[in-house]
Amino acid sequence: TTWGFGLEEIEGSVQYEYGEKFAELINEKSDGEIEVKLYPYGQLGGLTDIYDQVQEGAIQLAFGSGFLGGTVPESQLFSLNFVLTDDEKLNTEILNDPAFRKHEDLVAAFGERNLQPLAIVPEGWQVWSANKAVRTPEDFDGMAIRVMDNRLLRETYSAYGAEPTTMEYGELFSGMQLGQLDGNIQPVFAHQEMDFYQVQDYLIFANQAQFIATFMGNKEWYDGLSDEHKDMIEETVVELVPYVHDVQTRLNTERLDIITENSDIELVYLTPEERDAFRELSIPVRDTFAEMVGERGERLMNALIEQVEAAQSGDET
Ligand code: 6CS
């Protein structure tokens, strides 16, 4: 049996490393019966083509992140800024705690679109790139910054004072090179592997959000799996929680070195006070999220916020 797995990123990326390890573990656990075939970004068309194909069952598994907002509006929750903690490992654990990962509202939101959420995968901080240093919302004034295709991100960057622009992942390099875009938002590894850093002058670290993808399956397919295969998947995604945290921190660190060795790009790290100005502007966007997705999505957002607060105060979650 072959399970097709659509990736939103190219070979060498965090999603690819996750996919390779998932494939290896599933192959081992099934004694070679199941082969997972990876389709890196580009092979199945654009981003929304990947989601269409997993919804239709042409492939069984896929990652979905920012562009998934059109398919599963509630997934825009993962685009909210300043909701998670500053501790990446803790964030990965909170998101994959069964209390959140298997939350009935999350499962229902995906399920309604014939999708089964399996794991939530943070891939590192979302880092801004621009041709000038951005330290304050005023610096964003008039800047055409590329955001993934979802309304929540457009609202967020409008609140920051920028002019959010949507463009397909594979078109960003030329978009920046031709000056259609002034800025971009990606985890460090992506700024490097897609060559984006070569056409930008500044990388700005505001630690406003993690890049988060949902690992998901076609629901009909998933429901039809044997208990043995479901358990195999469950065991594997649990094993991959610490694994992918290590992968993303290693890749993001190594790739930053490659970027600084190969370019004169300047690194800007916002101070806590500078971050606060953006945090304040991001809070009302939570209400926008609730208006957009209705009660179920709002409950899910509040569940996440509560988990974060409990984890920060050291309580049991
Ligand atoms: O910006 C994007 O569209 C893409 N960036 C990454 C790092 N992963 C997938 C996503 O679609």
mmCIF file of C-alpha atoms and ligand atoms in Angstrom:
data_model
loop_
_atom_site.group_PDB
_atom_site.id
_atom_site.type_symbol
_atom_site.label_atom_id
_atom_site.label_comp_id
_atom_site.label_asym_id
_atom_site.label_seq_id
_atom_site.Cartn_x
_atom_site.Cartn_y
_atom_site.Cartn_z
ATOM 1 C CA THR A 1 0.000 0.000 0.000
ATOM 2 C CA THR A 2 1.160 3.524 -0.767
ATOM 3 C CA TRP A 3 0.104 6.623 1.143
ATOM 4 C CA GLY A 4 0.684 9.848 -0.794
ATOM 5 C CA PHE A 5 1.795 12.791 1.342
ATOM 6 C CA GLY A 6 1.668 16.335 -0.103
ATOM 7 C CA LEU A 7 4.175 18.875 1.235
ATOM 8 C CA GLU A 8 3.919 22.663 1.011
ATOM 9 C CA GLU A 9 7.693 22.963 1.014
ATOM 10 C CA ILE A 10 10.640 21.747 -1.070
ATOM 11 C CA GLU A 11 13.200 19.039 -0.347
ATOM 12 C CA GLY A 12 15.355 19.827 2.673
ATOM 13 C CA SER A 13 12.613 21.799 4.453
ATOM 14 C CA VAL A 14 11.111 21.134 7.895
ATOM 15 C CA GLN A 15 8.041 19.532 6.290
ATOM 16 C CA TYR A 16 10.273 17.335 4.135
ATOM 17 C CA GLU A 17 12.309 16.141 7.126
ATOM 18 C CA TYR A 18 9.073 15.443 8.984
ATOM 19 C CA GLY A 19 7.758 13.521 5.984
ATOM 20 C CA GLU A 20 10.924 11.473 5.606
ATOM 21 C CA LYS A 21 10.905 10.452 9.252
ATOM 22 C CA PHE A 22 7.174 9.718 9.187
ATOM 23 C CA ALA A 23 7.683 7.537 6.092
ATOM 24 C CA GLU A 24 10.586 5.697 7.697
ATOM 25 C CA LEU A 25 8.723 4.981 10.940
ATOM 26 C CA ILE A 26 5.499 3.880 9.232
ATOM 27 C CA ASN A 27 7.434 1.604 6.903
ATOM 28 C CA GLU A 28 9.222 0.019 9.867
ATOM 29 C CA LYS A 29 6.132 -0.346 12.021
ATOM 30 C CA SER A 30 4.173 -1.942 9.166
ATOM 31 C CA ASP A 31 7.037 -4.332 8.328
ATOM 32 C CA GLY A 32 7.362 -2.792 4.910
ATOM 33 C CA GLU A 33 3.670 -3.081 4.061
ATOM 34 C CA ILE A 34 3.072 0.671 3.857
ATOM 35 C CA GLU A 35 5.147 2.998 1.765
ATOM 36 C CA VAL A 36 4.668 6.731 2.216
ATOM 37 C CA LYS A 37 5.385 8.679 -0.953
ATOM 38 C CA LEU A 38 6.297 12.342 -0.488
ATOM 39 C CA TYR A 39 5.278 15.021 -2.983
ATOM 40 C CA PRO A 40 7.404 18.110 -2.295
ATOM 41 C CA TYR A 41 6.030 21.573 -3.140
ATOM 42 C CA GLY A 42 5.534 22.070 -6.854
ATOM 43 C CA GLN A 43 4.827 18.463 -7.764
ATOM 44 C CA LEU A 44 1.078 18.685 -7.150
ATOM 45 C CA GLY A 45 0.604 22.255 -8.380
ATOM 46 C CA GLY A 46 0.152 25.247 -6.070
ATOM 47 C CA LEU A 47 -0.702 25.266 -2.361
ATOM 48 C CA THR A 48 -4.487 25.039 -2.667
ATOM 49 C CA ASP A 49 -4.107 22.215 -5.212
ATOM 50 C CA ILE A 50 -2.504 20.162 -2.432
ATOM 51 C CA TYR A 51 -5.506 20.739 -0.142
ATOM 52 C CA ASP A 52 -7.966 19.937 -2.937
ATOM 53 C CA GLN A 53 -6.194 16.669 -3.616
ATOM 54 C CA VAL A 54 -6.184 15.508 -0.007
ATOM 55 C CA GLN A 55 -9.866 16.496 0.353
ATOM 56 C CA GLU A 56 -10.695 14.459 -2.748
ATOM 57 C CA GLY A 57 -8.571 11.519 -1.647
ATOM 58 C CA ALA A 58 -6.155 11.679 -4.585
ATOM 59 C CA ILE A 59 -3.502 11.773 -1.842
ATOM 60 C CA GLN A 60 -4.025 10.514 1.699
ATOM 61 C CA LEU A 61 -1.908 12.947 3.733
ATOM 62 C CA ALA A 62 -0.812 16.584 3.516
ATOM 63 C CA PHE A 63 0.437 19.603 5.372
ATOM 64 C CA GLY A 64 -1.760 22.689 5.443
ATOM 65 C CA SER A 65 -0.727 26.102 6.805
ATOM 66 C CA GLY A 66 -1.578 29.706 5.973
ATOM 67 C CA PHE A 67 -3.320 29.099 2.666
ATOM 68 C CA LEU A 68 -5.560 26.505 4.330
ATOM 69 C CA GLY A 69 -7.663 29.384 5.715
ATOM 70 C CA GLY A 70 -9.871 29.257 2.627
ATOM 71 C CA THR A 71 -10.560 25.544 3.123
ATOM 72 C CA VAL A 72 -10.740 25.355 6.939
ATOM 73 C CA PRO A 73 -11.409 28.918 8.204
ATOM 74 C CA GLU A 74 -10.802 27.851 11.847
ATOM 75 C CA SER A 75 -7.203 26.953 10.924
ATOM 76 C CA GLN A 76 -6.483 30.688 10.738
ATOM 77 C CA LEU A 77 -6.160 30.378 14.501
ATOM 78 C CA PHE A 78 -2.583 29.301 13.814
ATOM 79 C CA SER A 79 -1.913 32.624 12.126
ATOM 80 C CA LEU A 80 -2.788 34.680 15.216
ATOM 81 C CA ASN A 81 0.085 36.783 16.541
ATOM 82 C CA PHE A 82 1.199 36.971 20.177
ATOM 83 C CA VAL A 83 -0.918 34.055 21.385
ATOM 84 C CA LEU A 84 1.744 31.445 22.155
ATOM 85 C CA THR A 85 4.582 31.585 24.687
ATOM 86 C CA ASP A 86 8.164 32.668 23.920
ATOM 87 C CA ASP A 87 9.299 29.084 24.525
ATOM 88 C CA GLU A 88 9.200 27.135 21.269
ATOM 89 C CA LYS A 89 9.417 23.694 22.831
ATOM 90 C CA LEU A 90 6.577 24.480 25.208
ATOM 91 C CA ASN A 91 4.472 25.754 22.293
ATOM 92 C CA THR A 92 5.006 22.519 20.392
ATOM 93 C CA GLU A 93 3.919 20.567 23.462
ATOM 94 C CA ILE A 94 0.839 22.705 24.127
ATOM 95 C CA LEU A 95 -0.361 22.412 20.525
ATOM 96 C CA ASN A 96 0.097 18.645 20.533
ATOM 97 C CA ASP A 97 -1.375 18.006 23.954
ATOM 98 C CA PRO A 98 -4.424 15.818 23.287
ATOM 99 C CA ALA A 99 -6.526 18.474 25.052
ATOM 100 C CA PHE A 100 -5.861 20.747 22.080
ATOM 101 C CA ARG A 101 -4.821 18.466 19.212
ATOM 102 C CA LYS A 102 -7.875 16.270 19.712
ATOM 103 C CA HIS A 103 -10.208 19.074 20.804
ATOM 104 C CA GLU A 104 -13.666 18.257 19.464
ATOM 105 C CA ASP A 105 -13.984 21.680 17.854
ATOM 106 C CA LEU A 106 -10.711 21.242 15.968
ATOM 107 C CA VAL A 107 -11.631 17.750 14.814
ATOM 108 C CA ALA A 108 -15.119 18.965 13.781
ATOM 109 C CA ALA A 109 -13.771 21.991 11.879
ATOM 110 C CA PHE A 110 -11.447 19.801 9.818
ATOM 111 C CA GLY A 111 -13.916 16.925 9.678
ATOM 112 C CA GLU A 112 -16.573 19.092 8.055
ATOM 113 C CA ARG A 113 -14.128 19.546 5.144
ATOM 114 C CA ASN A 114 -13.375 15.825 4.930
ATOM 115 C CA LEU A 115 -10.053 16.279 6.722
ATOM 116 C CA GLN A 116 -8.648 14.647 9.855
ATOM 117 C CA PRO A 117 -6.112 16.695 11.865
ATOM 118 C CA LEU A 118 -3.242 14.465 13.024
ATOM 119 C CA ALA A 119 -0.537 16.762 14.408
ATOM 120 C CA ILE A 120 0.232 20.451 14.753
ATOM 121 C CA VAL A 121 3.730 21.282 13.607
ATOM 122 C CA PRO A 122 5.439 24.561 14.524
ATOM 123 C CA GLU A 123 8.355 25.196 12.148
ATOM 124 C CA GLY A 124 10.038 28.131 13.887
ATOM 125 C CA TRP A 125 9.459 31.863 14.308
ATOM 126 C CA GLN A 126 7.931 33.816 11.480
ATOM 127 C CA VAL A 127 10.665 36.312 10.597
ATOM 128 C CA TRP A 128 10.036 39.479 8.591
ATOM 129 C CA SER A 129 12.240 40.452 5.671
ATOM 130 C CA ALA A 130 12.289 43.935 4.141
ATOM 131 C CA ASN A 131 14.473 46.432 2.388
ATOM 132 C CA LYS A 132 14.542 48.633 5.450
ATOM 133 C CA ALA A 133 14.733 48.046 9.174
ATOM 134 C CA VAL A 134 11.271 47.667 10.707
ATOM 135 C CA ARG A 135 11.151 48.423 14.416
ATOM 136 C CA THR A 136 7.811 50.196 14.816
ATOM 137 C CA PRO A 137 4.364 49.993 13.207
ATOM 138 C CA GLU A 138 5.170 53.348 11.534
ATOM 139 C CA ASP A 139 8.009 51.636 9.674
ATOM 140 C CA PHE A 140 5.421 49.355 8.026
ATOM 141 C CA ASP A 141 3.587 52.355 6.584
ATOM 142 C CA GLY A 142 2.958 51.810 2.880
ATOM 143 C CA MET A 143 4.953 48.570 2.786
ATOM 144 C CA ALA A 144 3.622 45.854 0.486
ATOM 145 C CA ILE A 145 4.259 42.819 2.634
ATOM 146 C CA ARG A 146 3.402 39.370 1.384
ATOM 147 C CA VAL A 147 1.105 37.341 3.594
ATOM 148 C CA MET A 148 -0.208 33.832 3.041
ATOM 149 C CA ASP A 149 -3.736 33.783 1.657
ATOM 150 C CA ASN A 150 -5.962 34.217 4.672
ATOM 151 C CA ARG A 151 -8.057 37.067 5.974
ATOM 152 C CA LEU A 152 -6.664 36.898 9.483
ATOM 153 C CA LEU A 153 -3.153 37.647 8.246
ATOM 154 C CA ARG A 154 -4.425 40.491 6.076
ATOM 155 C CA GLU A 155 -6.218 41.968 9.102
ATOM 156 C CA THR A 156 -3.121 41.547 11.276
ATOM 157 C CA TYR A 157 -0.738 43.294 8.904
ATOM 158 C CA SER A 158 -3.270 46.012 8.136
ATOM 159 C CA ALA A 159 -3.463 46.595 11.897
ATOM 160 C CA TYR A 160 0.334 46.950 11.896
ATOM 161 C CA GLY A 161 0.014 49.621 9.206
ATOM 162 C CA ALA A 162 1.336 47.624 6.248
ATOM 163 C CA GLU A 163 -0.283 46.803 2.921
ATOM 164 C CA PRO A 164 -0.696 43.028 2.937
ATOM 165 C CA THR A 165 -0.449 41.352 -0.453
ATOM 166 C CA THR A 166 -1.111 37.708 -1.242
ATOM 167 C CA MET A 167 1.035 35.734 -3.653
ATOM 168 C CA GLU A 168 1.772 32.024 -4.241
ATOM 169 C CA TYR A 169 4.875 30.677 -2.472
ATOM 170 C CA GLY A 170 6.679 29.828 -5.706
ATOM 171 C CA GLU A 171 6.242 33.365 -7.068
ATOM 172 C CA LEU A 172 7.725 35.253 -4.149
ATOM 173 C CA PHE A 173 11.317 35.365 -5.303
ATOM 174 C CA SER A 174 10.455 37.145 -8.537
ATOM 175 C CA GLY A 175 7.803 39.233 -6.774
ATOM 176 C CA MET A 176 10.490 40.670 -4.512
ATOM 177 C CA GLN A 177 13.099 40.876 -7.239
ATOM 178 C CA LEU A 178 10.739 42.856 -9.479
ATOM 179 C CA GLY A 179 9.755 45.120 -6.595
ATOM 180 C CA GLN A 180 6.080 44.080 -6.476
ATOM 181 C CA LEU A 181 6.679 43.186 -2.845
ATOM 182 C CA ASP A 182 8.643 45.124 -0.228
ATOM 183 C CA GLY A 183 8.600 42.463 2.442
ATOM 184 C CA ASN A 184 7.981 38.823 3.247
ATOM 185 C CA ILE A 185 7.276 36.651 6.290
ATOM 186 C CA GLN A 186 8.879 33.210 6.600
ATOM 187 C CA PRO A 187 10.730 30.999 9.026
ATOM 188 C CA VAL A 188 14.504 31.395 8.578
ATOM 189 C CA PHE A 189 14.989 28.058 6.822
ATOM 190 C CA ALA A 190 12.540 29.134 4.097
ATOM 191 C CA HIS A 191 14.166 32.565 3.611
ATOM 192 C CA GLN A 192 17.312 30.553 2.873
ATOM 193 C CA GLU A 193 16.158 27.551 0.818
ATOM 194 C CA MET A 194 13.904 29.624 -1.445
ATOM 195 C CA ASP A 195 16.706 32.227 -1.948
ATOM 196 C CA PHE A 196 14.407 34.976 -0.670
ATOM 197 C CA TYR A 197 17.194 36.495 1.444
ATOM 198 C CA GLN A 198 19.137 37.277 -1.722
ATOM 199 C CA VAL A 199 16.587 39.889 -2.742
ATOM 200 C CA GLN A 200 16.003 41.456 0.700
ATOM 201 C CA ASP A 201 18.258 43.649 2.891
ATOM 202 C CA TYR A 202 16.957 43.048 6.415
ATOM 203 C CA LEU A 203 15.733 40.143 8.496
ATOM 204 C CA ILE A 204 13.659 41.318 11.444
ATOM 205 C CA PHE A 205 13.008 39.110 14.456
ATOM 206 C CA ALA A 206 9.864 40.171 16.328
ATOM 207 C CA ASN A 207 8.934 36.678 17.625
ATOM 208 C CA GLN A 208 5.294 37.567 16.988
ATOM 209 C CA ALA A 209 4.216 34.123 15.801
ATOM 210 C CA GLN A 210 5.383 30.650 14.975
ATOM 211 C CA PHE A 211 4.984 29.254 11.490
ATOM 212 C CA ILE A 212 2.467 26.462 12.136
ATOM 213 C CA ALA A 213 1.324 23.705 9.791
ATOM 214 C CA THR A 214 -1.302 21.057 10.408
ATOM 215 C CA PHE A 215 -0.475 17.505 9.401
ATOM 216 C CA MET A 216 -3.757 16.060 8.185
ATOM 217 C CA GLY A 217 -5.302 13.114 6.406
ATOM 218 C CA ASN A 218 -8.297 12.617 4.164
ATOM 219 C CA LYS A 219 -11.085 11.889 6.660
ATOM 220 C CA GLU A 220 -12.919 9.172 4.713
ATOM 221 C CA TRP A 221 -9.644 7.382 4.173
ATOM 222 C CA TYR A 222 -8.671 7.805 7.828
ATOM 223 C CA ASP A 223 -12.031 6.557 9.098
ATOM 224 C CA GLY A 224 -11.641 3.467 6.943
ATOM 225 C CA LEU A 225 -8.229 2.527 8.345
ATOM 226 C CA SER A 226 -7.883 -0.469 10.663
ATOM 227 C CA ASP A 227 -7.394 0.268 14.367
ATOM 228 C CA GLU A 228 -3.894 -1.090 13.985
ATOM 229 C CA HIS A 229 -3.050 1.498 11.315
ATOM 230 C CA LYS A 230 -4.692 4.303 13.257
ATOM 231 C CA ASP A 231 -2.642 3.366 16.320
ATOM 232 C CA MET A 232 0.473 3.285 14.177
ATOM 233 C CA ILE A 233 -0.174 6.829 12.991
ATOM 234 C CA GLU A 234 -0.962 8.028 16.502
ATOM 235 C CA GLU A 235 2.194 6.505 17.947
ATOM 236 C CA THR A 236 4.262 8.024 15.145
ATOM 237 C CA VAL A 237 2.914 11.575 15.403
ATOM 238 C CA VAL A 238 3.523 11.487 19.171
ATOM 239 C CA GLU A 239 7.123 10.374 18.585
ATOM 240 C CA LEU A 240 7.571 13.160 16.066
ATOM 241 C CA VAL A 241 6.642 15.983 18.491
ATOM 242 C CA PRO A 242 10.125 16.268 20.081
ATOM 243 C CA TYR A 243 11.729 15.187 16.796
ATOM 244 C CA VAL A 244 10.344 18.048 14.743
ATOM 245 C CA HIS A 245 11.182 20.552 17.453
ATOM 246 C CA ASP A 246 14.812 19.471 17.182
ATOM 247 C CA VAL A 247 14.702 19.518 13.393
ATOM 248 C CA GLN A 248 13.252 23.007 13.149
ATOM 249 C CA THR A 249 15.614 24.559 15.700
ATOM 250 C CA ARG A 250 18.624 22.916 14.008
ATOM 251 C CA LEU A 251 17.564 23.896 10.477
ATOM 252 C CA ASN A 252 16.679 27.460 11.438
ATOM 253 C CA THR A 253 20.026 27.915 13.240
ATOM 254 C CA GLU A 254 22.142 26.396 10.459
ATOM 255 C CA ARG A 255 20.346 28.311 7.735
ATOM 256 C CA LEU A 256 20.816 31.643 9.485
ATOM 257 C CA ASP A 257 24.572 30.983 9.360
ATOM 258 C CA ILE A 258 24.344 30.250 5.636
ATOM 259 C CA ILE A 259 22.405 33.482 5.088
ATOM 260 C CA THR A 260 24.881 35.663 6.978
ATOM 261 C CA GLU A 261 27.882 33.995 5.307
ATOM 262 C CA ASN A 262 26.498 34.525 1.829
ATOM 263 C CA SER A 263 25.012 38.008 2.068
ATOM 264 C CA ASP A 264 25.290 41.400 3.748
ATOM 265 C CA ILE A 265 21.770 41.095 5.082
ATOM 266 C CA GLU A 266 21.320 42.912 8.403
ATOM 267 C CA LEU A 267 19.683 41.227 11.369
ATOM 268 C CA VAL A 268 17.335 43.278 13.528
ATOM 269 C CA TYR A 269 16.057 41.952 16.856
ATOM 270 C CA LEU A 270 13.155 43.854 18.384
ATOM 271 C CA THR A 271 13.398 44.815 22.043
ATOM 272 C CA PRO A 272 10.596 43.788 24.429
ATOM 273 C CA GLU A 273 9.251 47.373 24.274
ATOM 274 C CA GLU A 274 9.276 47.346 20.482
ATOM 275 C CA ARG A 275 7.467 44.002 20.458
ATOM 276 C CA ASP A 276 4.824 45.387 22.818
ATOM 277 C CA ALA A 277 3.729 47.987 20.267
ATOM 278 C CA PHE A 278 2.910 45.188 17.821
ATOM 279 C CA ARG A 279 1.379 43.012 20.517
ATOM 280 C CA GLU A 280 -1.083 45.760 21.398
ATOM 281 C CA LEU A 281 -2.171 46.149 17.781
ATOM 282 C CA SER A 282 -2.626 42.390 17.456
ATOM 283 C CA ILE A 283 -5.076 41.933 20.352
ATOM 284 C CA PRO A 284 -8.238 43.291 18.605
ATOM 285 C CA VAL A 285 -7.573 40.882 15.721
ATOM 286 C CA ARG A 286 -8.664 38.095 18.083
ATOM 287 C CA ASP A 287 -12.189 39.533 17.937
ATOM 288 C CA THR A 288 -11.978 39.588 14.170
ATOM 289 C CA PHE A 289 -11.080 35.915 14.242
ATOM 290 C CA ALA A 290 -14.094 35.149 16.415
ATOM 291 C CA GLU A 291 -16.405 37.122 14.088
ATOM 292 C CA MET A 292 -15.015 35.357 11.064
ATOM 293 C CA VAL A 293 -15.268 31.781 12.261
ATOM 294 C CA GLY A 294 -18.177 31.795 14.695
ATOM 295 C CA GLU A 295 -18.651 30.151 18.075
ATOM 296 C CA ARG A 296 -16.832 26.912 17.431
ATOM 297 C CA GLY A 297 -13.686 28.693 16.303
ATOM 298 C CA GLU A 298 -13.909 31.125 19.188
ATOM 299 C CA ARG A 299 -14.158 28.264 21.703
ATOM 300 C CA LEU A 300 -11.086 26.721 20.137
ATOM 301 C CA MET A 301 -9.155 29.988 20.348
ATOM 302 C CA ASN A 302 -10.123 30.378 24.007
ATOM 303 C CA ALA A 303 -9.100 26.793 24.717
ATOM 304 C CA LEU A 304 -5.663 27.521 23.254
ATOM 305 C CA ILE A 305 -5.303 30.782 25.172
ATOM 306 C CA GLU A 306 -6.261 28.995 28.412
ATOM 307 C CA GLN A 307 -3.718 26.240 27.787
ATOM 308 C CA VAL A 308 -1.030 28.827 27.166
ATOM 309 C CA GLU A 309 -1.904 30.707 30.337
ATOM 310 C CA ALA A 310 -1.955 27.529 32.393
ATOM 311 C CA ALA A 311 1.419 26.449 30.994
ATOM 312 C CA GLN A 312 2.920 29.865 31.696
ATOM 313 C CA SER A 313 1.777 29.894 35.281
ATOM 314 C CA GLY A 314 3.223 26.409 35.687
ATOM 315 C CA ASP A 315 -0.148 24.763 36.348
ATOM 316 C CA GLU A 316 -1.112 21.374 35.070
ATOM 317 C CA THR A 317 -2.671 21.668 31.625
HETATM 318 O O1 6CS B 1 4.796 31.183 2.703
HETATM 319 C C1 6CS B 1 4.304 30.159 2.237
HETATM 320 O O2 6CS B 1 3.380 30.181 1.444
HETATM 321 C C2 6CS B 1 4.907 28.818 2.638
HETATM 322 N N1 6CS B 1 5.997 28.995 3.554
HETATM 323 C C3 6CS B 1 6.455 27.973 4.247
HETATM 324 C C4 6CS B 1 7.654 28.100 5.088
HETATM 325 N N2 6CS B 1 5.813 26.801 4.263
HETATM 326 C C5 6CS B 1 4.599 26.550 3.514
HETATM 327 C C6 6CS B 1 3.894 27.851 3.176
HETATM 328 O O3 6CS B 1 2.861 27.672 2.318
#
